[in-house]
mmCIF file of C-alpha atoms in Angstrom:
data_model
loop_
_atom_site.group_PDB
_atom_site.id
_atom_site.type_symbol
_atom_site.label_atom_id
_atom_site.label_comp_id
_atom_site.label_asym_id
_atom_site.label_seq_id
_atom_site.Cartn_x
_atom_site.Cartn_y
_atom_site.Cartn_z
ATOM 1 C CA MET A 1 46.410 24.491 -87.929
ATOM 2 C CA THR A 2 43.275 25.331 -89.873
ATOM 3 C CA GLN A 3 42.137 22.510 -92.190
ATOM 4 C CA ARG A 4 41.325 23.548 -95.726
ATOM 5 C CA HIS A 5 37.862 22.762 -97.028
ATOM 6 C CA SER A 6 36.384 22.658 -100.470
ATOM 7 C CA ARG A 7 33.575 24.856 -101.504
ATOM 8 C CA ALA A 8 31.188 21.966 -100.803
ATOM 9 C CA GLY A 9 32.393 21.914 -97.214
ATOM 10 C CA ARG A 10 34.396 18.616 -97.538
ATOM 11 C CA PRO A 11 38.045 18.555 -96.545
ATOM 12 C CA PHE A 12 40.647 18.414 -99.318
ATOM 13 C CA SER A 13 42.894 15.238 -99.664
ATOM 14 C CA SER A 14 46.491 15.534 -100.698
ATOM 15 C CA PRO A 15 47.680 13.749 -103.910
ATOM 16 C CA ARG A 16 50.321 11.818 -101.915
ATOM 17 C CA LEU A 17 47.659 10.467 -99.567
ATOM 18 C CA HIS A 18 45.624 9.296 -102.585
ATOM 19 C CA LYS A 19 48.625 7.427 -104.005
ATOM 20 C CA ARG A 20 49.369 5.703 -100.702
ATOM 21 C CA ARG A 21 45.758 4.595 -100.293
ATOM 22 C CA SER A 22 45.599 3.352 -103.937
ATOM 23 C CA ALA A 23 48.823 1.382 -103.473
ATOM 24 C CA ARG A 24 47.532 -0.254 -100.289
ATOM 25 C CA ALA A 25 44.220 -1.119 -102.007
ATOM 26 C CA SER A 26 46.013 -2.599 -105.009
ATOM 27 C CA THR A 27 48.279 -4.631 -102.757
ATOM 28 C CA ARG A 28 45.280 -6.004 -100.839
ATOM 29 C CA ALA A 29 43.472 -6.888 -104.123
ATOM 30 C CA LEU A 30 46.507 -8.681 -105.525
ATOM 31 C CA LEU A 31 46.981 -10.557 -102.279
ATOM 32 C CA SER A 32 43.332 -11.619 -102.267
ATOM 33 C CA ILE A 33 43.528 -12.848 -105.875
ATOM 34 C CA SER A 34 46.764 -14.738 -105.151
ATOM 35 C CA LEU A 35 45.221 -16.453 -102.131
ATOM 36 C CA ALA A 36 42.130 -17.361 -104.159
ATOM 37 C CA ILE A 37 44.226 -18.861 -106.949
ATOM 38 C CA THR A 38 46.452 -20.865 -104.617
ATOM 39 C CA SER A 39 43.411 -22.221 -102.809
ATOM 40 C CA LEU A 40 42.007 -23.678 -106.074
ATOM 41 C CA PRO A 41 43.012 -27.234 -107.111
ATOM 42 C CA ALA A 42 45.681 -27.488 -109.793
ATOM 43 C CA LEU A 43 44.268 -27.541 -113.307
ATOM 44 C CA ALA A 44 44.269 -31.107 -114.701
ATOM 45 C CA GLN A 45 46.425 -31.888 -117.722
ATOM 46 C CA SER A 46 44.630 -33.499 -120.638
ATOM 47 C CA SER A 47 45.528 -34.735 -124.121
ATOM 48 C CA VAL A 48 43.693 -35.897 -127.242
ATOM 49 C CA GLN A 49 45.361 -37.769 -130.088
ATOM 50 C CA LEU A 50 44.107 -38.372 -133.630
ATOM 51 C CA TYR A 51 45.377 -41.591 -135.228
ATOM 52 C CA GLY A 52 44.558 -43.979 -138.038
ATOM 53 C CA ILE A 53 45.521 -46.456 -140.752
ATOM 54 C CA ILE A 54 44.741 -46.555 -144.466
ATOM 55 C CA ASP A 55 45.726 -49.699 -146.345
ATOM 56 C CA ASN A 56 44.945 -50.094 -150.070
ATOM 57 C CA GLY A 57 46.088 -52.598 -152.671
ATOM 58 C CA ILE A 58 45.143 -55.303 -155.161
ATOM 59 C CA SER A 59 43.745 -58.758 -154.418
ATOM 60 C CA TYR A 60 43.150 -61.984 -156.325
ATOM 61 C CA THR A 61 41.212 -65.059 -155.346
ATOM 62 C CA ASN A 62 40.730 -68.132 -157.479
ATOM 63 C CA ASN A 63 37.103 -68.723 -156.460
ATOM 64 C CA VAL A 64 34.639 -66.858 -154.224
ATOM 65 C CA ALA A 65 30.836 -66.841 -153.785
ATOM 66 C CA SER A 66 28.521 -64.281 -152.197
ATOM 67 C CA THR A 67 26.712 -66.872 -150.035
ATOM 68 C CA VAL A 68 27.399 -70.325 -148.630
ATOM 69 C CA GLY A 69 26.451 -72.842 -151.314
ATOM 70 C CA GLY A 70 26.353 -70.197 -154.053
ATOM 71 C CA LYS A 71 28.103 -70.237 -157.411
ATOM 72 C CA GLY A 72 31.697 -69.052 -157.293
ATOM 73 C CA ALA A 73 34.167 -67.449 -159.697
ATOM 74 C CA SER A 74 37.637 -65.930 -159.683
ATOM 75 C CA ARG A 75 37.988 -62.272 -158.746
ATOM 76 C CA VAL A 76 40.607 -59.559 -159.183
ATOM 77 C CA GLY A 77 40.064 -56.112 -157.759
ATOM 78 C CA LEU A 78 41.124 -53.226 -155.608
ATOM 79 C CA ALA A 79 41.023 -54.090 -151.929
ATOM 80 C CA THR A 80 41.392 -52.152 -148.723
ATOM 81 C CA GLY A 81 42.116 -52.836 -145.082
ATOM 82 C CA PHE A 82 43.541 -56.307 -145.650
ATOM 83 C CA GLY A 83 46.871 -55.765 -143.881
ATOM 84 C CA SER A 84 45.278 -53.729 -141.100
ATOM 85 C CA GLY A 85 41.666 -52.591 -141.115
ATOM 86 C CA ASP A 86 41.247 -48.989 -142.269
ATOM 87 C CA ARG A 87 40.453 -46.717 -139.338
ATOM 88 C CA PHE A 88 40.704 -43.301 -137.787
ATOM 89 C CA GLY A 89 40.171 -42.539 -134.153
ATOM 90 C CA LEU A 90 40.417 -40.178 -131.255
ATOM 91 C CA THR A 91 41.884 -41.261 -127.955
ATOM 92 C CA GLY A 92 42.538 -39.113 -124.932
ATOM 93 C CA SER A 93 43.064 -38.846 -121.211
ATOM 94 C CA GLU A 94 42.731 -36.322 -118.406
ATOM 95 C CA ASP A 95 44.940 -36.350 -115.331
ATOM 96 C CA LEU A 96 42.666 -36.343 -112.286
ATOM 97 C CA GLY A 97 45.481 -36.416 -109.728
ATOM 98 C CA ASP A 98 46.865 -39.155 -107.465
ATOM 99 C CA GLY A 99 47.574 -41.328 -110.532
ATOM 100 C CA ASN A 100 43.929 -41.353 -111.642
ATOM 101 C CA LYS A 101 43.010 -40.642 -115.258
ATOM 102 C CA ALA A 102 39.805 -40.302 -117.220
ATOM 103 C CA ILE A 103 40.234 -42.013 -120.618
ATOM 104 C CA PHE A 104 38.261 -42.449 -123.824
ATOM 105 C CA THR A 105 38.574 -43.886 -127.336
ATOM 106 C CA LEU A 106 36.342 -43.323 -130.369
ATOM 107 C CA GLU A 107 37.480 -45.387 -133.363
ATOM 108 C CA ASN A 108 35.871 -45.489 -136.791
ATOM 109 C CA GLY A 109 36.192 -48.152 -139.472
ATOM 110 C CA PHE A 110 35.906 -47.208 -143.144
ATOM 111 C CA SER A 111 36.778 -48.288 -146.665
ATOM 112 C CA GLY A 112 39.857 -46.653 -148.127
ATOM 113 C CA ILE A 113 38.699 -47.279 -151.720
ATOM 114 C CA ASN A 114 35.150 -45.891 -151.599
ATOM 115 C CA GLY A 115 34.929 -43.983 -148.308
ATOM 116 C CA THR A 116 31.969 -45.882 -146.877
ATOM 117 C CA LEU A 117 31.621 -46.624 -143.175
ATOM 118 C CA GLY A 118 32.551 -50.056 -141.863
ATOM 119 C CA GLN A 119 30.998 -52.217 -139.143
ATOM 120 C CA GLY A 120 27.474 -51.953 -140.487
ATOM 121 C CA GLY A 121 27.610 -48.192 -141.052
ATOM 122 C CA ARG A 122 28.400 -47.280 -137.451
ATOM 123 C CA MET A 123 30.122 -43.941 -136.913
ATOM 124 C CA PHE A 124 32.528 -45.443 -134.366
ATOM 125 C CA GLY A 125 32.074 -49.120 -135.118
ATOM 126 C CA ARG A 126 35.520 -50.341 -134.125
ATOM 127 C CA GLN A 127 35.554 -48.947 -130.574
ATOM 128 C CA ALA A 128 33.628 -46.419 -128.501
ATOM 129 C CA PHE A 129 34.298 -46.350 -124.772
ATOM 130 C CA ALA A 130 35.153 -44.169 -121.778
ATOM 131 C CA GLY A 131 36.477 -45.026 -118.346
ATOM 132 C CA LEU A 132 38.960 -44.538 -115.517
ATOM 133 C CA SER A 133 42.487 -45.848 -115.045
ATOM 134 C CA ASN A 134 44.982 -46.008 -112.202
ATOM 135 C CA PRO A 135 48.443 -47.636 -112.324
ATOM 136 C CA ARG A 136 47.764 -49.414 -109.046
ATOM 137 C CA TRP A 137 44.082 -50.358 -109.305
ATOM 138 C CA GLY A 138 43.740 -50.988 -113.032
ATOM 139 C CA THR A 139 41.433 -49.765 -115.790
ATOM 140 C CA LEU A 140 37.624 -49.769 -115.890
ATOM 141 C CA THR A 141 35.878 -48.913 -119.172
ATOM 142 C CA PHE A 142 32.312 -48.835 -120.519
ATOM 143 C CA GLY A 143 31.023 -49.003 -124.111
ATOM 144 C CA ARG A 144 31.625 -50.889 -127.377
ATOM 145 C CA GLN A 145 34.833 -52.841 -126.888
ATOM 146 C CA TYR A 146 36.986 -55.758 -128.007
ATOM 147 C CA GLU A 147 36.787 -58.983 -126.049
ATOM 148 C CA PHE A 148 39.922 -60.749 -124.820
ATOM 149 C CA GLY A 149 40.184 -63.323 -127.618
ATOM 150 C CA PHE A 150 41.124 -60.515 -129.976
ATOM 151 C CA VAL A 151 43.124 -58.431 -127.495
ATOM 152 C CA TYR A 152 45.171 -61.219 -125.885
ATOM 153 C CA LEU A 153 45.270 -64.094 -128.428
ATOM 154 C CA SER A 154 45.404 -62.496 -131.885
ATOM 155 C CA PRO A 155 48.910 -60.987 -131.350
ATOM 156 C CA PHE A 156 50.182 -64.587 -131.470
ATOM 157 C CA GLU A 157 48.478 -65.362 -134.796
ATOM 158 C CA SER A 158 49.850 -65.152 -138.322
ATOM 159 C CA TRP A 159 47.454 -62.532 -139.628
ATOM 160 C CA THR A 160 48.491 -59.902 -137.078
ATOM 161 C CA GLN A 161 52.233 -60.566 -137.185
ATOM 162 C CA PHE A 162 53.028 -60.722 -140.886
ATOM 163 C CA GLY A 163 49.969 -61.709 -142.923
ATOM 164 C CA SER A 164 46.622 -60.184 -143.779
ATOM 165 C CA ILE A 165 43.165 -60.245 -142.212
ATOM 166 C CA TYR A 166 42.246 -63.065 -144.605
ATOM 167 C CA GLY A 167 44.708 -65.327 -142.839
ATOM 168 C CA ALA A 168 42.578 -65.509 -139.679
ATOM 169 C CA HIS A 169 40.908 -68.766 -138.620
ATOM 170 C CA ILE A 170 38.142 -70.067 -140.869
ATOM 171 C CA GLY A 171 34.833 -68.322 -140.275
ATOM 172 C CA ASP A 172 36.426 -66.499 -137.340
ATOM 173 C CA VAL A 173 34.492 -68.949 -135.184
ATOM 174 C CA ASP A 174 36.713 -68.097 -132.190
ATOM 175 C CA ASN A 175 36.412 -64.309 -132.801
ATOM 176 C CA THR A 176 40.175 -63.789 -132.627
ATOM 177 C CA PHE A 177 39.727 -61.703 -135.794
ATOM 178 C CA SER A 178 36.975 -59.742 -133.993
ATOM 179 C CA THR A 179 34.183 -60.164 -136.521
ATOM 180 C CA PHE A 180 32.005 -58.728 -133.783
ATOM 181 C CA ARG A 181 32.701 -56.354 -130.896
ATOM 182 C CA LEU A 182 30.692 -56.264 -127.685
ATOM 183 C CA ASN A 183 28.209 -53.458 -127.107
ATOM 184 C CA GLN A 184 26.993 -52.301 -123.684
ATOM 185 C CA SER A 185 30.121 -53.851 -122.142
ATOM 186 C CA VAL A 186 31.894 -53.214 -118.846
ATOM 187 C CA LYS A 187 35.581 -54.171 -118.945
ATOM 188 C CA TYR A 188 38.162 -54.302 -116.159
ATOM 189 C CA GLU A 189 41.897 -54.971 -116.516
ATOM 190 C CA TYR A 190 44.399 -55.208 -113.682
ATOM 191 C CA SER A 191 48.158 -55.745 -113.631
ATOM 192 C CA PRO A 192 49.326 -57.230 -110.301
ATOM 193 C CA MET A 193 52.944 -57.499 -111.461
ATOM 194 C CA ALA A 194 55.164 -56.457 -114.353
ATOM 195 C CA GLY A 195 54.216 -58.245 -117.573
ATOM 196 C CA LEU A 196 51.018 -59.825 -116.210
ATOM 197 C CA THR A 197 47.499 -58.561 -116.987
ATOM 198 C CA LEU A 198 44.179 -59.987 -115.812
ATOM 199 C CA GLY A 199 40.860 -59.044 -117.391
ATOM 200 C CA ALA A 200 37.104 -59.518 -116.969
ATOM 201 C CA LEU A 201 34.234 -58.303 -119.132
ATOM 202 C CA TYR A 202 30.448 -58.369 -119.073
ATOM 203 C CA ALA A 203 28.197 -57.132 -121.889
ATOM 204 C CA PHE A 204 24.532 -56.497 -121.118
ATOM 205 C CA SER A 205 21.598 -57.571 -123.279
ATOM 206 C CA ASN A 206 19.823 -54.351 -122.269
ATOM 207 C CA GLN A 207 16.554 -56.263 -122.296
ATOM 208 C CA SER A 208 14.100 -56.859 -119.467
ATOM 209 C CA ALA A 209 13.622 -60.341 -118.005
ATOM 210 C CA THR A 210 10.391 -61.183 -119.791
ATOM 211 C CA SER A 211 9.063 -64.612 -120.690
ATOM 212 C CA GLY A 212 9.756 -66.717 -123.774
ATOM 213 C CA SER A 213 12.975 -66.305 -125.733
ATOM 214 C CA THR A 214 13.527 -62.740 -124.576
ATOM 215 C CA GLY A 215 14.973 -61.601 -121.286
ATOM 216 C CA PHE A 216 18.003 -60.496 -119.321
ATOM 217 C CA ALA A 217 20.235 -63.230 -120.829
ATOM 218 C CA ASN A 218 19.033 -62.763 -124.426
ATOM 219 C CA ASN A 219 22.115 -61.654 -126.411
ATOM 220 C CA ARG A 220 24.598 -61.013 -123.596
ATOM 221 C CA ALA A 221 28.290 -61.929 -123.159
ATOM 222 C CA LEU A 222 30.870 -62.743 -120.504
ATOM 223 C CA GLY A 223 34.647 -62.773 -120.990
ATOM 224 C CA LEU A 224 37.803 -63.517 -118.990
ATOM 225 C CA GLY A 225 41.452 -63.218 -119.940
ATOM 226 C CA ILE A 226 45.035 -63.397 -118.738
ATOM 227 C CA GLN A 227 48.204 -62.460 -120.582
ATOM 228 C CA TYR A 228 51.900 -62.441 -119.777
ATOM 229 C CA GLN A 229 54.730 -60.845 -121.730
ATOM 230 C CA ARG A 230 58.182 -60.472 -120.255
ATOM 231 C CA GLY A 231 61.492 -60.862 -122.017
ATOM 232 C CA PRO A 232 61.383 -63.537 -124.736
ATOM 233 C CA ILE A 233 58.305 -65.304 -123.305
ATOM 234 C CA GLY A 234 54.687 -64.532 -124.116
ATOM 235 C CA ALA A 235 51.519 -66.381 -123.064
ATOM 236 C CA ALA A 236 47.761 -65.829 -122.914
ATOM 237 C CA ALA A 237 44.521 -67.620 -122.061
ATOM 238 C CA THR A 238 40.939 -66.460 -122.637
ATOM 239 C CA PHE A 239 37.303 -67.484 -122.197
ATOM 240 C CA LEU A 240 34.201 -66.099 -123.909
ATOM 241 C CA HIS A 241 30.542 -67.017 -123.363
ATOM 242 C CA LEU A 242 27.680 -65.749 -125.532
ATOM 243 C CA SER A 243 23.996 -66.251 -124.714
ATOM 244 C CA ASN A 244 21.640 -66.244 -127.726
ATOM 245 C CA PRO A 245 24.037 -64.294 -129.982
ATOM 246 C CA SER A 246 21.895 -64.878 -133.095
ATOM 247 C CA ALA A 247 19.245 -62.687 -131.479
ATOM 248 C CA SER A 248 21.390 -59.866 -132.907
ATOM 249 C CA ALA A 249 19.898 -60.373 -136.387
ATOM 250 C CA ALA A 250 17.804 -57.424 -137.546
ATOM 251 C CA ASN A 251 14.569 -59.445 -137.572
ATOM 252 C CA SER A 252 15.299 -61.381 -134.385
ATOM 253 C CA THR A 253 14.432 -60.848 -130.724
ATOM 254 C CA ASN A 254 17.211 -58.484 -129.582
ATOM 255 C CA PRO A 255 19.254 -56.738 -132.302
ATOM 256 C CA GLY A 256 20.181 -54.081 -129.741
ATOM 257 C CA GLY A 257 21.949 -56.503 -127.385
ATOM 258 C CA ALA A 258 25.598 -57.211 -126.622
ATOM 259 C CA ILE A 259 26.435 -58.656 -130.054
ATOM 260 C CA GLY A 260 25.580 -56.627 -133.137
ATOM 261 C CA ASP A 261 24.461 -57.621 -136.631
ATOM 262 C CA GLU A 262 28.067 -58.419 -137.664
ATOM 263 C CA TYR A 263 27.483 -61.856 -136.126
ATOM 264 C CA THR A 264 24.936 -62.902 -138.739
ATOM 265 C CA LEU A 265 26.846 -62.254 -141.985
ATOM 266 C CA SER A 266 25.579 -64.275 -144.951
ATOM 267 C CA THR A 267 29.092 -65.535 -145.721
ATOM 268 C CA SER A 268 29.652 -67.104 -142.295
ATOM 269 C CA LEU A 269 29.881 -70.888 -142.292
ATOM 270 C CA PHE A 270 29.031 -71.425 -138.664
ATOM 271 C CA TYR A 271 26.526 -68.742 -137.640
ATOM 272 C CA ASN A 272 23.963 -68.620 -140.440
ATOM 273 C CA SER A 273 23.002 -72.293 -140.650
ATOM 274 C CA ALA A 274 20.714 -72.078 -137.597
ATOM 275 C CA PHE A 275 19.974 -69.864 -134.631
ATOM 276 C CA VAL A 276 22.906 -70.052 -132.180
ATOM 277 C CA SER A 277 21.598 -70.218 -128.624
ATOM 278 C CA ARG A 278 24.982 -70.561 -126.906
ATOM 279 C CA GLN A 279 28.635 -70.165 -127.830
ATOM 280 C CA ASP A 280 31.660 -70.843 -125.634
ATOM 281 C CA VAL A 281 35.264 -70.219 -126.687
ATOM 282 C CA ILE A 282 38.424 -71.196 -124.805
ATOM 283 C CA GLY A 283 41.802 -70.134 -126.144
ATOM 284 C CA VAL A 284 45.467 -70.443 -125.146
ATOM 285 C CA ALA A 285 48.612 -69.150 -126.844
ATOM 286 C CA GLY A 286 52.338 -68.924 -126.274
ATOM 287 C CA SER A 287 55.455 -67.591 -127.965
ATOM 288 C CA TYR A 288 59.202 -67.538 -127.587
ATOM 289 C CA SER A 289 61.591 -65.044 -129.183
ATOM 290 C CA PHE A 290 65.259 -65.691 -129.858
ATOM 291 C CA GLY A 291 67.328 -63.181 -131.714
ATOM 292 C CA ASP A 292 65.346 -61.875 -134.678
ATOM 293 C CA ALA A 293 62.982 -64.847 -134.760
ATOM 294 C CA ARG A 294 59.723 -65.529 -132.940
ATOM 295 C CA VAL A 295 57.782 -68.798 -132.811
ATOM 296 C CA SER A 296 54.142 -68.803 -131.699
ATOM 297 C CA ALA A 297 51.424 -71.388 -131.142
ATOM 298 C CA VAL A 298 47.675 -70.899 -130.652
ATOM 299 C CA PHE A 299 44.823 -73.266 -129.753
ATOM 300 C CA THR A 300 41.133 -72.382 -129.586
ATOM 301 C CA ASP A 301 38.163 -74.594 -128.781
ATOM 302 C CA THR A 302 34.706 -73.312 -129.773
ATOM 303 C CA ARG A 303 31.410 -74.984 -128.794
ATOM 304 C CA LEU A 304 28.189 -73.961 -130.545
ATOM 305 C CA ARG A 305 24.702 -74.972 -129.418
ATOM 306 C CA TYR A 306 21.986 -74.309 -131.965
ATOM 307 C CA GLN A 307 18.332 -73.676 -131.235
ATOM 308 C CA ASN A 308 17.434 -76.879 -133.069
ATOM 309 C CA GLY A 309 19.317 -78.825 -130.371
ATOM 310 C CA GLN A 310 22.335 -79.617 -132.551
ATOM 311 C CA ASP A 311 25.934 -79.013 -131.436
ATOM 312 C CA LEU A 312 29.150 -78.164 -133.245
ATOM 313 C CA ARG A 313 32.695 -78.167 -131.920
ATOM 314 C CA VAL A 314 35.463 -76.378 -133.832
ATOM 315 C CA ASP A 315 39.115 -76.617 -132.749
ATOM 316 C CA ASN A 316 41.828 -74.460 -134.331
ATOM 317 C CA TYR A 317 45.511 -75.373 -134.037
ATOM 318 C CA GLU A 318 48.041 -72.831 -135.299
ATOM 319 C CA ILE A 319 51.810 -72.613 -135.352
ATOM 320 C CA ASN A 320 53.776 -69.852 -137.022
ATOM 321 C CA THR A 321 57.174 -68.230 -137.159
ATOM 322 C CA ARG A 322 58.248 -64.686 -137.944
ATOM 323 C CA TYR A 323 61.723 -63.415 -138.783
ATOM 324 C CA GLN A 324 63.037 -59.836 -138.811
ATOM 325 C CA PHE A 325 65.595 -59.923 -141.642
ATOM 326 C CA SER A 326 66.481 -56.270 -141.149
ATOM 327 C CA PRO A 327 64.915 -53.216 -139.506
ATOM 328 C CA ALA A 328 62.980 -52.732 -142.757
ATOM 329 C CA ILE A 329 62.028 -56.309 -143.710
ATOM 330 C CA VAL A 330 59.877 -58.828 -141.829
ATOM 331 C CA ALA A 331 58.408 -62.087 -143.112
ATOM 332 C CA GLY A 332 56.699 -65.162 -141.761
ATOM 333 C CA ILE A 333 54.767 -68.331 -142.422
ATOM 334 C CA GLY A 334 52.101 -70.175 -140.473
ATOM 335 C CA TYR A 335 49.970 -73.323 -140.608
ATOM 336 C CA ILE A 336 46.431 -73.681 -139.249
ATOM 337 C CA PHE A 337 44.527 -76.943 -138.853
ATOM 338 C CA THR A 338 40.811 -76.679 -138.165
ATOM 339 C CA ASP A 339 39.076 -79.789 -136.842
ATOM 340 C CA ALA A 340 35.290 -79.694 -136.460
ATOM 341 C CA SER A 341 32.731 -82.248 -135.363
ATOM 342 C CA GLY A 342 28.956 -82.215 -135.200
ATOM 343 C CA TYR A 343 26.236 -80.242 -136.947
ATOM 344 C CA ALA A 344 27.317 -78.898 -140.339
ATOM 345 C CA GLY A 345 24.222 -77.047 -141.534
ATOM 346 C CA THR A 346 21.470 -78.109 -143.891
ATOM 347 C CA GLY A 347 20.400 -77.305 -147.428
ATOM 348 C CA ALA A 348 21.995 -74.230 -148.970
ATOM 349 C CA THR A 349 23.922 -73.453 -145.776
ATOM 350 C CA SER A 350 25.530 -76.882 -145.470
ATOM 351 C CA PHE A 351 29.345 -76.833 -145.530
ATOM 352 C CA ALA A 352 30.003 -80.568 -145.029
ATOM 353 C CA SER A 353 28.729 -83.946 -146.181
ATOM 354 C CA GLY A 354 29.120 -85.456 -142.722
ATOM 355 C CA THR A 355 29.902 -84.624 -139.121
ATOM 356 C CA ARG A 356 33.726 -84.331 -139.364
ATOM 357 C CA PRO A 357 34.711 -81.362 -141.552
ATOM 358 C CA ARG A 358 38.353 -80.268 -141.508
ATOM 359 C CA TRP A 359 40.417 -77.552 -143.136
ATOM 360 C CA HIS A 360 44.125 -76.959 -143.718
ATOM 361 C CA GLN A 361 45.424 -73.419 -144.195
ATOM 362 C CA ILE A 362 48.826 -71.873 -144.911
ATOM 363 C CA ASP A 363 49.527 -68.177 -144.345
ATOM 364 C CA ALA A 364 52.622 -66.469 -145.727
ATOM 365 C CA GLY A 365 53.448 -62.787 -145.724
ATOM 366 C CA ALA A 366 56.159 -60.144 -145.818
ATOM 367 C CA ALA A 367 56.456 -56.390 -145.381
ATOM 368 C CA TYR A 368 59.011 -53.778 -146.353
ATOM 369 C CA TYR A 369 59.010 -50.626 -144.196
ATOM 370 C CA PHE A 370 59.969 -47.346 -145.824
ATOM 371 C CA SER A 371 59.525 -45.797 -142.379
ATOM 372 C CA LYS A 372 57.857 -46.588 -139.068
ATOM 373 C CA ARG A 373 54.563 -45.459 -140.548
ATOM 374 C CA THR A 374 54.607 -46.595 -144.206
ATOM 375 C CA ASP A 375 55.180 -50.055 -145.668
ATOM 376 C CA LEU A 376 54.575 -52.277 -148.656
ATOM 377 C CA HIS A 377 53.180 -55.689 -147.760
ATOM 378 C CA ALA A 378 52.132 -58.867 -149.531
ATOM 379 C CA SER A 379 50.488 -62.101 -148.404
ATOM 380 C CA VAL A 380 49.335 -65.442 -149.755
ATOM 381 C CA ILE A 381 46.661 -67.618 -148.137
ATOM 382 C CA TYR A 382 45.925 -71.173 -149.231
ATOM 383 C CA GLN A 383 43.105 -73.229 -147.761
ATOM 384 C CA ARG A 384 41.948 -76.758 -148.480
ATOM 385 C CA ALA A 385 38.756 -78.419 -147.281
ATOM 386 C CA ALA A 386 39.334 -81.949 -146.014
ATOM 387 C CA GLY A 387 37.474 -84.722 -144.235
ATOM 388 C CA ASP A 388 33.732 -84.153 -144.622
ATOM 389 C CA ALA A 389 34.141 -80.455 -145.475
ATOM 390 C CA THR A 390 32.712 -79.648 -148.919
ATOM 391 C CA VAL A 391 33.769 -76.020 -149.290
ATOM 392 C CA ALA A 392 36.780 -73.809 -148.509
ATOM 393 C CA ALA A 393 36.169 -70.416 -146.961
ATOM 394 C CA ILE A 394 39.094 -68.050 -146.419
ATOM 395 C CA ASN A 395 38.141 -65.627 -143.654
ATOM 396 C CA ALA A 396 36.449 -62.360 -144.716
ATOM 397 C CA PHE A 397 36.865 -63.157 -148.427
ATOM 398 C CA GLY A 398 33.765 -65.316 -148.369
ATOM 399 C CA PRO A 399 33.325 -69.010 -149.139
ATOM 400 C CA ALA A 400 34.404 -70.617 -152.371
ATOM 401 C CA GLY A 401 31.683 -71.726 -154.744
ATOM 402 C CA ALA A 402 29.695 -74.858 -154.000
ATOM 403 C CA GLY A 403 31.889 -77.940 -154.093
ATOM 404 C CA VAL A 404 35.174 -76.025 -154.436
ATOM 405 C CA LYS A 405 37.606 -77.425 -151.887
ATOM 406 C CA ASN A 406 40.656 -75.282 -152.645
ATOM 407 C CA GLN A 407 40.811 -71.518 -152.257
ATOM 408 C CA VAL A 408 43.771 -69.196 -152.828
ATOM 409 C CA ALA A 409 44.051 -65.477 -152.108
ATOM 410 C CA VAL A 410 47.000 -63.266 -153.112
ATOM 411 C CA LEU A 411 47.239 -59.658 -151.943
ATOM 412 C CA ALA A 412 49.688 -56.759 -152.138
ATOM 413 C CA GLY A 413 49.271 -53.227 -150.888
ATOM 414 C CA LEU A 414 50.563 -50.007 -149.368
ATOM 415 C CA ARG A 415 49.805 -49.234 -145.722
ATOM 416 C CA HIS A 416 50.201 -45.880 -144.019
ATOM 417 C CA ARG A 417 49.729 -45.122 -140.330
ATOM 418 C CA PHE A 418 49.160 -41.631 -139.008
#
């Protein structure tokens, strides 16, 4: 049979033949794409969550001064962040497969009554870290983080369970209130069994090992912790070591080290009297729950070595109880005894007339929950200076005026979580 040709001399193709060839080509293309897609790894699942707390109300204190040894007076005003520090944050994770996850948290502190940044004006002053986690091998994170005294011990204390931030231990000398976080820190937590968590942390000075007062150990930190919570029983133990933490002051030798400028607040009893060259904190805590009640006890031992060669030891003993009257109402009361011995400052920064200052403190608080996210709360803190102590100083409020041995704070506010 004679084949038909076009005028250009090329053979004609039938429409049916074109369709069959196009179908085969399309099938091959789809098959190639399918094989390429199936050969790629599965896309990882990721999530990011925005969260926060705003907590505003009214506060009263009978006497407060702006500096240790200053003149004091009563104060009434609008207050914020006293039930829980105001914050907003971003936290997220990405599933990397085989149980591995990439994680991060960026958390900002701010004032709910004037909008200013907290933690010395840092954008993410509360927390800023990233890391990896695995249910079998634990969690490793890097950045600005809480040390274990706050993470493991503070849940047993009055101020976190039913009171306000002002009910923390005097001067926050044991850092269970987390006056300062740790910068440049590497933190590892591991759970070998249900309910048990072990932790270790190291925060770098980020300074070269030069001579004099500067060097690798100038403003660095080391922390260890263990906690257990299973059924009605809870327990924790922690250790924290700081090397030259006062070097964090703006005009000192390493303000960019592990501890930031929060350490050297003018209202602190224990850190501004002299340069602190070493600080060691040991803490233990335990609790038992029965029915709607929980009883907790906390002990911390803090040793301070000052550059002038003087030493100070501060022991805090706390016992408290919390009761859940209904799903909407919780209340509690706690007692803290602070027993110190040794160097008590000099001149304007002196807080004792001798070497044995002591303080008694009572925390009481209650909250009514409209929902899981919104509550009204109120707290009362009373502190009395005893022994050689010459001034009371409720945490975060600031010390009472010179010679004032009794300090009272009363607070009430509305807290909303989102």
